[in-house]
């Protein structure tokens, strides 16, 4: 067996399609894309895919044996002819345990040299949990390779956008400012499918507003359309203007998409497109998108524009942006301006102060996240946090403070280091006030004033479960998994308090989703950093709290 897993939208099916397109001539391939089948239905589907005739011994009463016998004969005959047989099952997380066991039995047919049937299972991360179940230990021992598609890093996101534009025909710098790319990465969480949707809408919004550069603000508005995000107060104030240029976007969407892909844009965006034949690391793993993909995407967007405000991603006029910036600076207290001005550009001191709040330290010159791993601490970063999230997490955090409002038209100035902001520690948050610390200073400011200089960039620490190795995930560490199961059934986490004799992957996922809903988190059923932070908080793990740092 070979396992290929990845979160939704990370490119599993693309990898599968690329693999199928490159199958050698001596291979027979069966591809199952809808595995929600019984054992008999799956066996019939495999026979049909391989072109193996199967006739029930008793008319109208087909059994598993009626498919297995001719399938075995087919595999032996193919081996005699020097041919290989590969079974690919997509969405394999939907396979029932009894179906997985039947697949294992199919691999029992072998020669002294090799198995006669190779099976590739492709699915979401829960597939790994299923295979790790003790009841499927025999199957797990036959897995010879495991691959997991992670989300793209910020640098890979930048390369991916440049690659897609290059495939679409762009020759020149990509029309995304540096901060726009950072925002795309944050909002799309590095997931290629979400990146595609967000960039497509952002390009349309930029065209509708007559802008030759996609800014951070355009990306933010595009996200409100594509991902149905709740509008912020500032976004709501500009919604009327967004509706006014919606008609222009609908009328020019196809022309705009073509123009954005074909014009040599002004400097200040992504450095360059990839050279012909060159692909980013992630693209090399999944193959090159066909050149017609961009045209098809533009066509789909054109159809959607007639029903929605496709231009909800446009930027405000530069004059308005300058006015807003001036107004923002005018409302900052001298104390906050002085505090920001007194912070060092290097964030190491802030990380060290945060570590000390957790009873740890970062040696000089060390990389904070790597150094703190030995103390069972991990870093968590996001660029889209809110005050509500900070209160929910209830722990000291690092905030990036920047006086200039996020997403203004000048955010393409990649060379302006000061525009990146300074880092301070948030120690306390209550009663409408926030307590900041940095460079030997402590300042208490109204939360309304904090939101003028903080635009969602946040980092914090969380304590890992016992038995979780550095860089590991809970589902792959038996000790951490046992701890997780015990906490999920505890009354503190909303459970019954009675331990379960056997926690199956399905029960575990249901328990995690129940806890996530109770905590106001996205109920994805995965024990990710936010879920584990809230679980630590619920069961009383010793961690510093915002309420403790007066």
Short mmCIF file of C-alpha atoms in Angstrom, two decimals:
data_model
loop_
_atom_site.label_atom_id
_atom_site.label_comp_id
_atom_site.label_asym_id
_atom_site.label_seq_id
_atom_site.Cartn_x
_atom_site.Cartn_y
_atom_site.Cartn_z
CA UNK A 1 0.00 0.00 0.00
CA UNK A 2 0.96 3.62 -0.58
CA UNK A 3 -0.83 6.39 1.37
CA UNK A 4 -1.15 9.94 0.06
CA UNK A 5 -2.92 12.30 2.46
CA UNK A 6 -3.53 16.02 2.64
CA UNK A 7 -6.04 18.59 3.80
CA UNK A 8 -8.90 19.71 1.57
CA UNK A 9 -7.64 21.68 -1.42
CA UNK A 10 -3.93 20.88 -1.04
CA UNK A 11 -3.71 19.12 -4.41
CA UNK A 12 -4.26 15.41 -3.77
CA UNK A 13 -6.46 14.94 -6.83
CA UNK A 14 -4.03 17.00 -8.93
CA UNK A 15 -1.20 14.70 -7.91
CA UNK A 16 -3.39 11.70 -8.70
CA UNK A 17 -4.29 13.09 -12.13
CA UNK A 18 -0.64 13.80 -12.87
CA UNK A 19 0.24 10.26 -11.85
CA UNK A 20 -2.46 8.74 -14.06
CA UNK A 21 -1.28 10.79 -17.04
CA UNK A 22 2.24 9.40 -16.66
CA UNK A 23 1.42 5.72 -16.13
CA UNK A 24 3.85 3.49 -18.09
CA UNK A 25 2.42 1.47 -20.96
CA UNK A 26 3.00 -1.84 -19.16
CA UNK A 27 0.68 -0.91 -16.25
CA UNK A 28 -3.02 -1.69 -15.88
CA UNK A 29 -4.76 0.93 -13.75
CA UNK A 30 -8.10 0.87 -11.96
CA UNK A 31 -9.28 4.21 -10.56
CA UNK A 32 -12.04 4.37 -7.94
CA UNK A 33 -13.18 7.92 -7.13
CA UNK A 34 -16.32 7.18 -5.10
CA UNK A 35 -15.34 4.64 -2.43
CA UNK A 36 -18.52 4.86 -0.33
CA UNK A 37 -19.25 1.29 -1.33
CA UNK A 38 -19.90 -2.07 0.28
CA UNK A 39 -17.35 -4.86 -0.09
CA UNK A 40 -19.25 -6.44 -2.99
CA UNK A 41 -19.80 -3.08 -4.71
CA UNK A 42 -16.11 -2.23 -4.46
CA UNK A 43 -15.07 -5.62 -5.85
CA UNK A 44 -17.45 -5.17 -8.79
CA UNK A 45 -16.08 -1.67 -9.41
CA UNK A 46 -12.48 -2.95 -9.39
CA UNK A 47 -13.37 -5.70 -11.86
CA UNK A 48 -15.16 -3.20 -14.10
CA UNK A 49 -12.19 -0.81 -14.04
CA UNK A 50 -9.75 -3.58 -14.97
CA UNK A 51 -12.18 -4.90 -17.58
CA UNK A 52 -12.57 -8.25 -15.82
CA UNK A 53 -15.85 -10.08 -16.59
CA UNK A 54 -17.69 -11.29 -13.49
CA UNK A 55 -20.80 -13.46 -13.56
CA UNK A 56 -22.62 -14.63 -10.41
CA UNK A 57 -22.63 -18.39 -9.87
CA UNK A 58 -26.25 -18.05 -8.81
CA UNK A 59 -28.13 -15.62 -11.07
CA UNK A 60 -29.17 -12.50 -9.16
CA UNK A 61 -27.06 -13.40 -6.10
CA UNK A 62 -23.53 -12.20 -6.74
CA UNK A 63 -21.06 -12.83 -3.91
CA UNK A 64 -17.55 -11.58 -3.21
CA UNK A 65 -16.16 -14.87 -4.53
CA UNK A 66 -17.79 -14.22 -7.91
CA UNK A 67 -15.52 -11.18 -8.29
CA UNK A 68 -12.40 -12.31 -6.43
CA UNK A 69 -11.83 -15.49 -8.47
CA UNK A 70 -11.83 -13.84 -11.92
CA UNK A 71 -9.85 -10.89 -10.51
CA UNK A 72 -7.15 -13.23 -9.20
CA UNK A 73 -7.01 -14.99 -12.57
CA UNK A 74 -6.63 -11.61 -14.29
CA UNK A 75 -3.78 -10.58 -11.98
CA UNK A 76 -1.91 -13.84 -12.55
CA UNK A 77 -2.33 -13.57 -16.30
CA UNK A 78 -1.11 -9.94 -16.28
CA UNK A 79 1.95 -10.97 -14.26
CA UNK A 80 2.72 -13.72 -16.78
CA UNK A 81 2.67 -11.07 -19.52
CA UNK A 82 5.05 -8.83 -17.57
CA UNK A 83 2.37 -6.25 -16.76
CA UNK A 84 1.81 -4.48 -13.44
CA UNK A 85 -1.56 -3.73 -11.86
CA UNK A 86 -2.27 -0.60 -9.85
CA UNK A 87 -5.47 0.22 -7.97
CA UNK A 88 -5.93 3.92 -7.10
CA UNK A 89 -8.68 4.87 -4.64
CA UNK A 90 -9.43 8.57 -4.17
CA UNK A 91 -11.30 9.95 -1.12
CA UNK A 92 -10.20 6.80 0.70
CA UNK A 93 -11.14 8.25 4.09
CA UNK A 94 -14.70 7.22 3.16
CA UNK A 95 -13.79 3.52 3.07
CA UNK A 96 -15.45 1.40 5.75
CA UNK A 97 -13.13 -0.74 7.94
CA UNK A 98 -14.47 -3.96 6.43
CA UNK A 99 -13.72 -2.63 2.94
CA UNK A 100 -10.15 -1.75 3.95
CA UNK A 101 -9.74 -5.28 5.28
CA UNK A 102 -10.96 -6.71 1.97
CA UNK A 103 -8.40 -4.57 0.14
CA UNK A 104 -5.71 -6.04 2.36
CA UNK A 105 -6.88 -9.54 1.46
CA UNK A 106 -6.59 -8.69 -2.23
CA UNK A 107 -2.88 -8.03 -1.74
CA UNK A 108 -2.35 -11.57 -0.42
CA UNK A 109 -1.93 -12.78 -3.99
CA UNK A 110 1.79 -12.58 -4.63
CA UNK A 111 4.75 -14.35 -6.19
CA UNK A 112 8.15 -14.97 -4.67
CA UNK A 113 9.20 -11.65 -6.21
CA UNK A 114 6.40 -9.17 -5.64
CA UNK A 115 2.75 -8.42 -4.96
CA UNK A 116 0.47 -8.76 -7.97
CA UNK A 117 -1.65 -5.74 -7.03
CA UNK A 118 -0.32 -2.37 -5.86
CA UNK A 119 -2.85 -0.16 -4.05
CA UNK A 120 -2.61 3.62 -3.66
CA UNK A 121 -4.97 5.20 -1.12
CA UNK A 122 -5.55 8.95 -1.40
CA UNK A 123 -7.51 10.81 1.24
CA UNK A 124 -7.81 13.44 3.93
CA UNK A 125 -5.73 13.33 7.16
CA UNK A 126 -8.24 11.11 8.95
CA UNK A 127 -7.17 8.30 6.61
CA UNK A 128 -3.95 8.11 8.64
CA UNK A 129 -6.00 7.72 11.82
CA UNK A 130 -8.03 4.94 10.25
CA UNK A 131 -4.95 2.99 9.19
CA UNK A 132 -3.43 3.50 12.66
CA UNK A 133 -6.42 1.80 14.30
CA UNK A 134 -5.33 -1.42 16.06
CA UNK A 135 -8.02 -3.39 14.21
CA UNK A 136 -6.21 -2.62 10.94
CA UNK A 137 -2.71 -3.41 12.17
CA UNK A 138 -2.20 -6.01 9.43
CA UNK A 139 -2.99 -3.42 6.77
CA UNK A 140 -0.77 -0.80 8.43
CA UNK A 141 2.19 -3.18 8.27
CA UNK A 142 1.78 -3.41 4.50
CA UNK A 143 2.05 0.34 3.94
CA UNK A 144 5.43 0.81 2.29
CA UNK A 145 5.26 4.60 1.79
CA UNK A 146 3.34 7.49 3.32
CA UNK A 147 3.21 11.00 1.87
CA UNK A 148 1.37 14.01 3.30
CA UNK A 149 0.68 17.21 1.34
CA UNK A 150 1.04 20.17 3.69
CA UNK A 151 -0.22 23.66 2.97
CA UNK A 152 2.23 25.93 1.14
CA UNK A 153 4.63 28.15 3.03
CA UNK A 154 4.52 31.89 2.40
CA UNK A 155 7.46 31.67 0.00
CA UNK A 156 5.85 28.74 -1.82
CA UNK A 157 2.59 30.71 -2.07
CA UNK A 158 4.51 33.53 -3.74
CA UNK A 159 6.11 31.09 -6.19
CA UNK A 160 2.79 29.36 -6.81
CA UNK A 161 1.02 32.62 -7.73
CA UNK A 162 3.88 33.59 -10.05
CA UNK A 163 3.79 30.14 -11.66
CA UNK A 164 0.04 30.20 -12.28
CA UNK A 165 0.24 33.67 -13.83
CA UNK A 166 3.16 32.56 -16.00
CA UNK A 167 1.19 29.54 -17.24
CA UNK A 168 -1.68 31.93 -18.04
CA UNK A 169 0.62 33.99 -20.27
CA UNK A 170 2.02 36.74 -18.03
CA UNK A 171 5.52 37.90 -18.99
CA UNK A 172 6.81 40.29 -16.37
CA UNK A 173 6.42 41.00 -12.63
CA UNK A 174 3.23 39.64 -11.08
CA UNK A 175 0.65 42.31 -10.20
CA UNK A 176 0.55 41.47 -6.48
CA UNK A 177 2.26 43.66 -3.90
CA UNK A 178 4.39 41.96 -1.28
CA UNK A 179 1.82 42.55 1.44
CA UNK A 180 -0.96 41.36 -0.86
CA UNK A 181 0.86 38.04 -1.27
CA UNK A 182 1.31 37.80 2.50
CA UNK A 183 -2.40 38.46 2.96
CA UNK A 184 -3.33 35.88 0.32
CA UNK A 185 -1.20 33.34 2.15
CA UNK A 186 -2.77 34.17 5.51
CA UNK A 187 -6.38 34.17 4.28
CA UNK A 188 -5.97 31.09 2.10
CA UNK A 189 -3.95 29.33 4.82
CA UNK A 190 -1.53 28.18 2.12
CA UNK A 191 -4.15 25.93 0.51
CA UNK A 192 -3.75 25.99 -3.31
CA UNK A 193 -7.48 25.77 -4.04
CA UNK A 194 -8.22 28.72 -1.75
CA UNK A 195 -5.28 30.64 -3.25
CA UNK A 196 -6.73 30.10 -6.73
CA UNK A 197 -10.17 31.39 -5.72
CA UNK A 198 -8.86 34.39 -3.81
CA UNK A 199 -6.37 35.52 -6.47
CA UNK A 200 -8.95 35.13 -9.23
CA UNK A 201 -11.39 37.43 -7.41
CA UNK A 202 -8.64 39.87 -6.38
CA UNK A 203 -7.52 40.28 -10.01
CA UNK A 204 -11.09 41.08 -11.02
CA UNK A 205 -11.41 43.61 -8.22
CA UNK A 206 -8.16 45.32 -9.20
CA UNK A 207 -9.33 45.58 -12.82
CA UNK A 208 -12.69 47.00 -11.76
CA UNK A 209 -10.98 49.72 -9.71
CA UNK A 210 -8.55 50.60 -12.51
CA UNK A 211 -5.57 49.53 -10.42
CA UNK A 212 -2.51 47.93 -11.99
CA UNK A 213 -1.48 46.39 -8.67
CA UNK A 214 -3.41 44.08 -6.34
CA UNK A 215 -3.02 45.54 -2.84
CA UNK A 216 -3.60 44.04 0.59
CA UNK A 217 -6.93 45.86 0.83
CA UNK A 218 -8.12 44.43 -2.49
CA UNK A 219 -7.24 40.93 -1.28
CA UNK A 220 -9.12 41.51 1.97
CA UNK A 221 -12.27 42.59 0.13
CA UNK A 222 -11.94 39.67 -2.27
CA UNK A 223 -11.84 37.33 0.71
CA UNK A 224 -15.12 38.77 1.99
CA UNK A 225 -16.71 37.73 -1.31
CA UNK A 226 -15.03 34.37 -1.83
CA UNK A 227 -14.91 33.09 1.74
CA UNK A 228 -18.04 34.88 3.00
CA UNK A 229 -16.11 36.53 5.81
CA UNK A 230 -18.01 38.89 8.10
CA UNK A 231 -17.30 42.47 7.14
CA UNK A 232 -15.27 44.60 9.50
CA UNK A 233 -16.51 48.06 10.39
CA UNK A 234 -14.23 49.66 7.82
CA UNK A 235 -15.28 47.20 5.12
CA UNK A 236 -18.95 47.81 5.88
CA UNK A 237 -18.44 51.55 5.51
CA UNK A 238 -17.18 51.08 1.98
CA UNK A 239 -19.77 48.51 0.88
CA UNK A 240 -21.85 51.13 -0.92
CA UNK A 241 -18.86 52.14 -3.00
CA UNK A 242 -18.16 48.48 -3.71
CA UNK A 243 -21.65 48.07 -5.13
CA UNK A 244 -21.16 51.07 -7.41
CA UNK A 245 -18.23 49.54 -9.21
CA UNK A 246 -19.77 46.08 -9.26
CA UNK A 247 -21.36 46.82 -12.64
CA UNK A 248 -18.02 47.82 -14.12
CA UNK A 249 -16.48 44.56 -12.98
CA UNK A 250 -19.31 42.49 -14.40
CA UNK A 251 -19.01 44.23 -17.75
CA UNK A 252 -15.26 43.92 -18.03
CA UNK A 253 -14.42 40.75 -16.16
CA UNK A 254 -13.14 38.72 -19.12
CA UNK A 255 -11.23 41.63 -20.64
CA UNK A 256 -9.81 42.44 -17.23
CA UNK A 257 -8.62 38.92 -16.53
CA UNK A 258 -6.87 38.80 -19.88
CA UNK A 259 -5.35 42.24 -19.36
CA UNK A 260 -4.05 41.39 -15.91
CA UNK A 261 -2.39 38.26 -17.32
CA UNK A 262 -0.83 39.93 -20.36
CA UNK A 263 0.44 43.36 -19.33
CA UNK A 264 3.95 44.04 -17.98
CA UNK A 265 3.09 45.58 -14.62
CA UNK A 266 4.83 48.28 -12.64
CA UNK A 267 7.69 47.29 -10.34
CA UNK A 268 7.03 46.51 -6.69
CA UNK A 269 5.26 43.16 -6.84
CA UNK A 270 6.54 39.61 -6.98
CA UNK A 271 10.10 39.69 -8.29
CA UNK A 272 9.55 37.82 -11.55
CA UNK A 273 7.56 35.05 -13.17
CA UNK A 274 9.16 31.65 -13.35
CA UNK A 275 11.29 31.03 -16.41
CA UNK A 276 9.90 28.70 -19.05
CA UNK A 277 10.17 25.14 -17.83
CA UNK A 278 10.80 26.24 -14.24
CA UNK A 279 8.32 25.42 -11.50
CA UNK A 280 8.18 26.09 -7.76
CA UNK A 281 8.79 23.19 -5.43
CA UNK A 282 5.09 22.59 -4.83
CA UNK A 283 4.31 22.84 -8.54
CA UNK A 284 6.97 20.28 -9.38
CA UNK A 285 5.26 17.89 -7.00
CA UNK A 286 1.87 18.18 -8.64
CA UNK A 287 2.70 18.89 -12.28
CA UNK A 288 2.12 22.01 -14.36
CA UNK A 289 -1.39 23.37 -14.71
CA UNK A 290 -2.63 23.41 -18.32
CA UNK A 291 -2.41 26.74 -20.08
CA UNK A 292 -6.17 26.74 -20.56
CA UNK A 293 -6.79 26.69 -16.83
CA UNK A 294 -6.58 30.46 -16.47
CA UNK A 295 -8.97 31.03 -19.35
CA UNK A 296 -11.42 28.56 -17.87
CA UNK A 297 -11.10 30.27 -14.50
CA UNK A 298 -11.79 33.66 -16.06
CA UNK A 299 -14.81 32.22 -17.84
CA UNK A 300 -16.22 30.83 -14.60
CA UNK A 301 -15.62 34.14 -12.86
CA UNK A 302 -17.39 35.99 -15.66
CA UNK A 303 -20.47 33.88 -15.14
CA UNK A 304 -20.39 34.48 -11.42
CA UNK A 305 -20.03 38.23 -11.86
CA UNK A 306 -23.59 38.53 -13.11
CA UNK A 307 -24.91 37.35 -9.75
CA UNK A 308 -22.48 38.82 -7.24
CA UNK A 309 -20.43 41.96 -6.75
CA UNK A 310 -17.28 40.65 -8.40
CA UNK A 311 -15.53 43.93 -7.75
CA UNK A 312 -15.88 43.78 -3.99
CA UNK A 313 -12.09 43.61 -3.95
CA UNK A 314 -11.29 47.07 -5.37
CA UNK A 315 -9.08 49.58 -3.63
CA UNK A 316 -10.14 53.04 -2.51
CA UNK A 317 -8.67 56.06 -4.28
CA UNK A 318 -5.17 57.08 -3.16
CA UNK A 319 -6.43 60.40 -1.89
CA UNK A 320 -8.91 58.63 0.36
CA UNK A 321 -6.18 56.34 1.64
CA UNK A 322 -3.94 59.28 2.52
CA UNK A 323 -6.82 60.97 4.30
CA UNK A 324 -7.55 57.84 6.32
CA UNK A 325 -3.91 57.49 7.32
CA UNK A 326 -3.71 61.09 8.47
CA UNK A 327 -6.91 60.67 10.48
CA UNK A 328 -5.58 57.54 12.14
CA UNK A 329 -2.33 59.19 13.22
CA UNK A 330 -4.24 62.13 14.63
CA UNK A 331 -6.24 59.89 17.02
CA UNK A 332 -3.21 58.06 18.47
CA UNK A 333 -2.22 59.21 21.94
CA UNK A 334 1.31 60.61 22.33
CA UNK A 335 2.03 57.82 24.82
CA UNK A 336 1.24 55.09 22.28
CA UNK A 337 3.20 56.85 19.55
CA UNK A 338 6.16 57.16 21.92
CA UNK A 339 5.83 53.49 22.93
CA UNK A 340 5.87 52.31 19.31
CA UNK A 341 8.78 54.60 18.50
CA UNK A 342 10.78 53.16 21.38
CA UNK A 343 10.53 49.52 20.24
CA UNK A 344 13.44 47.83 18.51
CA UNK A 345 12.95 46.64 14.94
CA UNK A 346 14.38 43.23 15.96
CA UNK A 347 11.64 41.09 17.48
CA UNK A 348 14.06 38.81 19.38
CA UNK A 349 13.70 40.78 22.63
CA UNK A 350 9.91 40.46 22.41
CA UNK A 351 10.16 36.70 21.88
CA UNK A 352 12.48 36.43 24.86
CA UNK A 353 10.03 38.36 27.04
CA UNK A 354 7.19 36.10 25.90
CA UNK A 355 9.25 32.99 26.68
CA UNK A 356 9.99 34.32 30.17
CA UNK A 357 6.25 34.64 30.78
CA UNK A 358 6.14 30.88 30.19
CA UNK A 359 9.00 30.24 32.61
CA UNK A 360 11.48 29.63 29.82
CA UNK A 361 14.13 31.57 27.92
CA UNK A 362 15.69 31.90 24.47
CA UNK A 363 19.50 31.87 24.31
CA UNK A 364 21.07 34.81 22.45
CA UNK A 365 21.29 34.16 18.74
CA UNK A 366 18.88 31.20 18.84
CA UNK A 367 15.77 30.86 16.72
CA UNK A 368 12.95 31.27 19.29
CA UNK A 369 10.55 28.59 18.06
CA UNK A 370 13.31 26.00 17.66
CA UNK A 371 14.83 26.80 21.05
CA UNK A 372 11.51 26.62 22.90
CA UNK A 373 10.63 23.21 21.46
CA UNK A 374 12.91 21.60 24.07
CA UNK A 375 10.63 23.09 26.76
CA UNK A 376 7.56 21.43 25.17
CA UNK A 377 6.45 24.78 23.76
CA UNK A 378 5.40 25.47 20.20
CA UNK A 379 4.82 28.69 18.32
CA UNK A 380 1.55 29.68 16.74
CA UNK A 381 1.33 32.58 14.29
CA UNK A 382 -1.50 34.15 12.37
CA UNK A 383 -2.05 37.36 10.41
CA UNK A 384 -5.81 37.43 10.84
CA UNK A 385 -6.39 37.48 14.57
CA UNK A 386 -8.97 39.66 16.28
CA UNK A 387 -9.45 40.97 19.80
CA UNK A 388 -12.12 38.31 20.27
CA UNK A 389 -9.58 35.60 19.42
CA UNK A 390 -7.03 37.09 21.84
CA UNK A 391 -9.60 37.05 24.63
CA UNK A 392 -10.62 33.52 23.71
CA UNK A 393 -7.05 32.18 23.75
CA UNK A 394 -6.38 34.05 27.03
CA UNK A 395 -2.57 33.95 26.93
CA UNK A 396 0.23 36.52 26.45
CA UNK A 397 0.88 37.14 22.77
CA UNK A 398 3.20 39.07 20.49
CA UNK A 399 1.49 41.79 18.46
CA UNK A 400 2.91 43.52 15.40
CA UNK A 401 2.11 47.21 15.70
CA UNK A 402 2.07 49.50 12.68
CA UNK A 403 0.66 53.06 12.81
CA UNK A 404 -0.26 53.10 9.10
CA UNK A 405 -3.63 51.40 8.50
CA UNK A 406 -3.22 47.96 6.93
CA UNK A 407 -3.95 47.53 3.24
CA UNK A 408 -3.39 51.08 2.01
CA UNK A 409 -2.36 51.65 -1.58
CA UNK A 410 1.28 52.21 -0.60
CA UNK A 411 1.61 48.72 0.82
CA UNK A 412 3.60 47.65 -2.21
CA UNK A 413 6.68 49.45 -0.94
CA UNK A 414 8.60 46.29 -0.15
CA UNK A 415 11.75 48.20 0.66
CA UNK A 416 10.26 50.18 3.55
CA UNK A 417 11.31 48.12 6.56
CA UNK A 418 9.60 50.47 9.00
CA UNK A 419 6.28 49.65 7.37
CA UNK A 420 6.64 46.09 8.70
CA UNK A 421 5.94 47.40 12.20
CA UNK A 422 7.41 46.63 15.61
CA UNK A 423 6.67 43.77 17.98
CA UNK A 424 5.38 44.15 21.54
CA UNK A 425 4.04 41.73 24.16
CA UNK A 426 0.37 41.92 25.10
CA UNK A 427 0.30 41.08 28.82
CA UNK A 428 -3.21 41.98 29.87
CA UNK A 429 -6.59 42.50 28.21
CA UNK A 430 -9.74 43.45 30.11
CA UNK A 431 -12.35 46.15 30.70
CA UNK A 432 -11.73 47.78 27.34
CA UNK A 433 -8.00 48.25 27.96
CA UNK A 434 -4.84 46.45 26.85
CA UNK A 435 -1.47 46.35 28.62
CA UNK A 436 1.55 46.29 26.30
CA UNK A 437 5.18 45.65 27.21
CA UNK A 438 8.40 46.15 25.30
CA UNK A 439 11.85 47.77 25.45
CA UNK A 440 11.56 48.21 29.22
CA UNK A 441 8.24 50.06 28.91
CA UNK A 442 4.72 49.08 29.98
CA UNK A 443 1.71 50.94 28.59
CA UNK A 444 -2.02 50.59 29.22
CA UNK A 445 -4.09 51.77 26.25
CA UNK A 446 -7.77 51.61 25.26
CA UNK A 447 -8.55 48.63 23.04
CA UNK A 448 -10.07 51.01 20.49
CA UNK A 449 -6.69 52.71 20.18
CA UNK A 450 -4.86 49.39 19.96
CA UNK A 451 -6.91 48.34 16.93
CA UNK A 452 -5.65 51.41 15.05
CA UNK A 453 -2.07 50.13 15.14
CA UNK A 454 -2.65 46.38 15.27
CA UNK A 455 -4.05 44.71 12.17
CA UNK A 456 -4.18 41.02 13.05
CA UNK A 457 -0.50 39.93 13.10
CA UNK A 458 -0.07 37.80 16.23
CA UNK A 459 2.21 35.08 17.61
CA UNK A 460 2.01 33.10 20.82
CA UNK A 461 3.12 29.88 22.51
CA UNK A 462 1.25 26.76 23.56
CA UNK A 463 2.24 23.75 25.61
CA UNK A 464 2.31 20.43 23.77
CA UNK A 465 0.65 17.27 25.11
CA UNK A 466 2.89 14.77 26.90
CA UNK A 467 4.62 12.39 24.51
CA UNK A 468 4.40 14.65 21.46
CA UNK A 469 7.81 14.81 19.76
CA UNK A 470 9.17 18.00 18.25
CA UNK A 471 7.52 18.52 14.87
CA UNK A 472 5.10 15.62 15.35
CA UNK A 473 1.31 15.62 15.16
CA UNK A 474 -0.96 14.24 17.86
CA UNK A 475 -2.43 11.47 15.72
CA UNK A 476 1.05 10.04 15.04
CA UNK A 477 2.20 9.99 18.68
CA UNK A 478 0.58 7.25 20.84
CA UNK A 479 1.36 9.03 24.11
CA UNK A 480 -0.10 12.34 22.96
CA UNK A 481 -3.10 10.56 21.43
CA UNK A 482 -3.81 8.82 24.72
CA UNK A 483 -3.63 12.17 26.54
CA UNK A 484 -5.98 13.73 23.98
CA UNK A 485 -8.55 10.95 24.39
CA UNK A 486 -8.51 11.29 28.18
CA UNK A 487 -9.03 15.05 28.04
CA UNK A 488 -11.84 14.85 25.48
CA UNK A 489 -13.97 12.64 27.74
CA UNK A 490 -13.26 14.74 30.84
CA UNK A 491 -16.07 16.84 32.27
CA UNK A 492 -13.86 19.93 32.04
CA UNK A 493 -13.86 19.52 28.24
CA UNK A 494 -17.61 18.87 28.10
CA UNK A 495 -17.37 15.07 28.14
CA UNK A 496 -19.12 12.55 30.35
CA UNK A 497 -16.14 11.96 32.59
CA UNK A 498 -16.34 8.22 31.98
CA UNK A 499 -13.36 6.82 30.04
CA UNK A 500 -14.12 4.94 26.84
CA UNK A 501 -12.78 1.41 26.48
CA UNK A 502 -11.89 2.09 22.86
CA UNK A 503 -11.73 5.46 21.13
CA UNK A 504 -12.13 4.93 17.39
CA UNK A 505 -11.03 7.63 14.92
CA UNK A 506 -14.71 8.40 14.25
CA UNK A 507 -15.53 8.83 17.96
CA UNK A 508 -12.42 10.94 18.43
CA UNK A 509 -13.34 13.20 15.52
CA UNK A 510 -16.89 13.60 16.87
CA UNK A 511 -15.54 14.45 20.33
CA UNK A 512 -13.14 17.02 18.90
CA UNK A 513 -15.93 18.60 16.84
CA UNK A 514 -18.17 18.79 19.91
CA UNK A 515 -15.43 20.53 21.85
CA UNK A 516 -14.64 22.88 18.95
CA UNK A 517 -18.27 23.95 18.64
CA UNK A 518 -18.44 24.63 22.36
CA UNK A 519 -15.31 26.79 22.09
CA UNK A 520 -16.46 28.71 19.00
CA UNK A 521 -13.81 27.11 16.78
CA UNK A 522 -14.23 25.75 13.27
CA UNK A 523 -15.48 22.16 13.81
CA UNK A 524 -13.02 20.42 11.49
CA UNK A 525 -12.51 17.45 13.80
CA UNK A 526 -8.72 17.90 13.90
CA UNK A 527 -6.57 18.46 16.97
CA UNK A 528 -4.77 21.52 15.63
CA UNK A 529 -2.96 24.23 17.62
CA UNK A 530 -6.06 26.34 18.41
CA UNK A 531 -8.01 23.27 19.53
CA UNK A 532 -5.16 22.07 21.75
CA UNK A 533 -4.72 25.57 23.22
CA UNK A 534 -8.37 25.68 24.20
CA UNK A 535 -8.24 22.11 25.50
CA UNK A 536 -5.25 23.02 27.69
CA UNK A 537 -7.21 25.99 28.97
CA UNK A 538 -10.34 23.94 29.67
CA UNK A 539 -8.61 21.15 31.59
CA UNK A 540 -6.37 23.48 33.58
CA UNK A 541 -2.93 22.93 32.05
CA UNK A 542 -0.49 25.35 33.69
CA UNK A 543 -0.07 28.18 31.17
CA UNK A 544 0.19 31.97 31.66
CA UNK A 545 -3.03 33.91 31.12
CA UNK A 546 -3.84 37.43 29.98
CA UNK A 547 -5.79 37.89 33.19
CA UNK A 548 -2.63 37.21 35.20
CA UNK A 549 -0.51 39.96 33.68
CA UNK A 550 -1.70 43.17 35.27
#
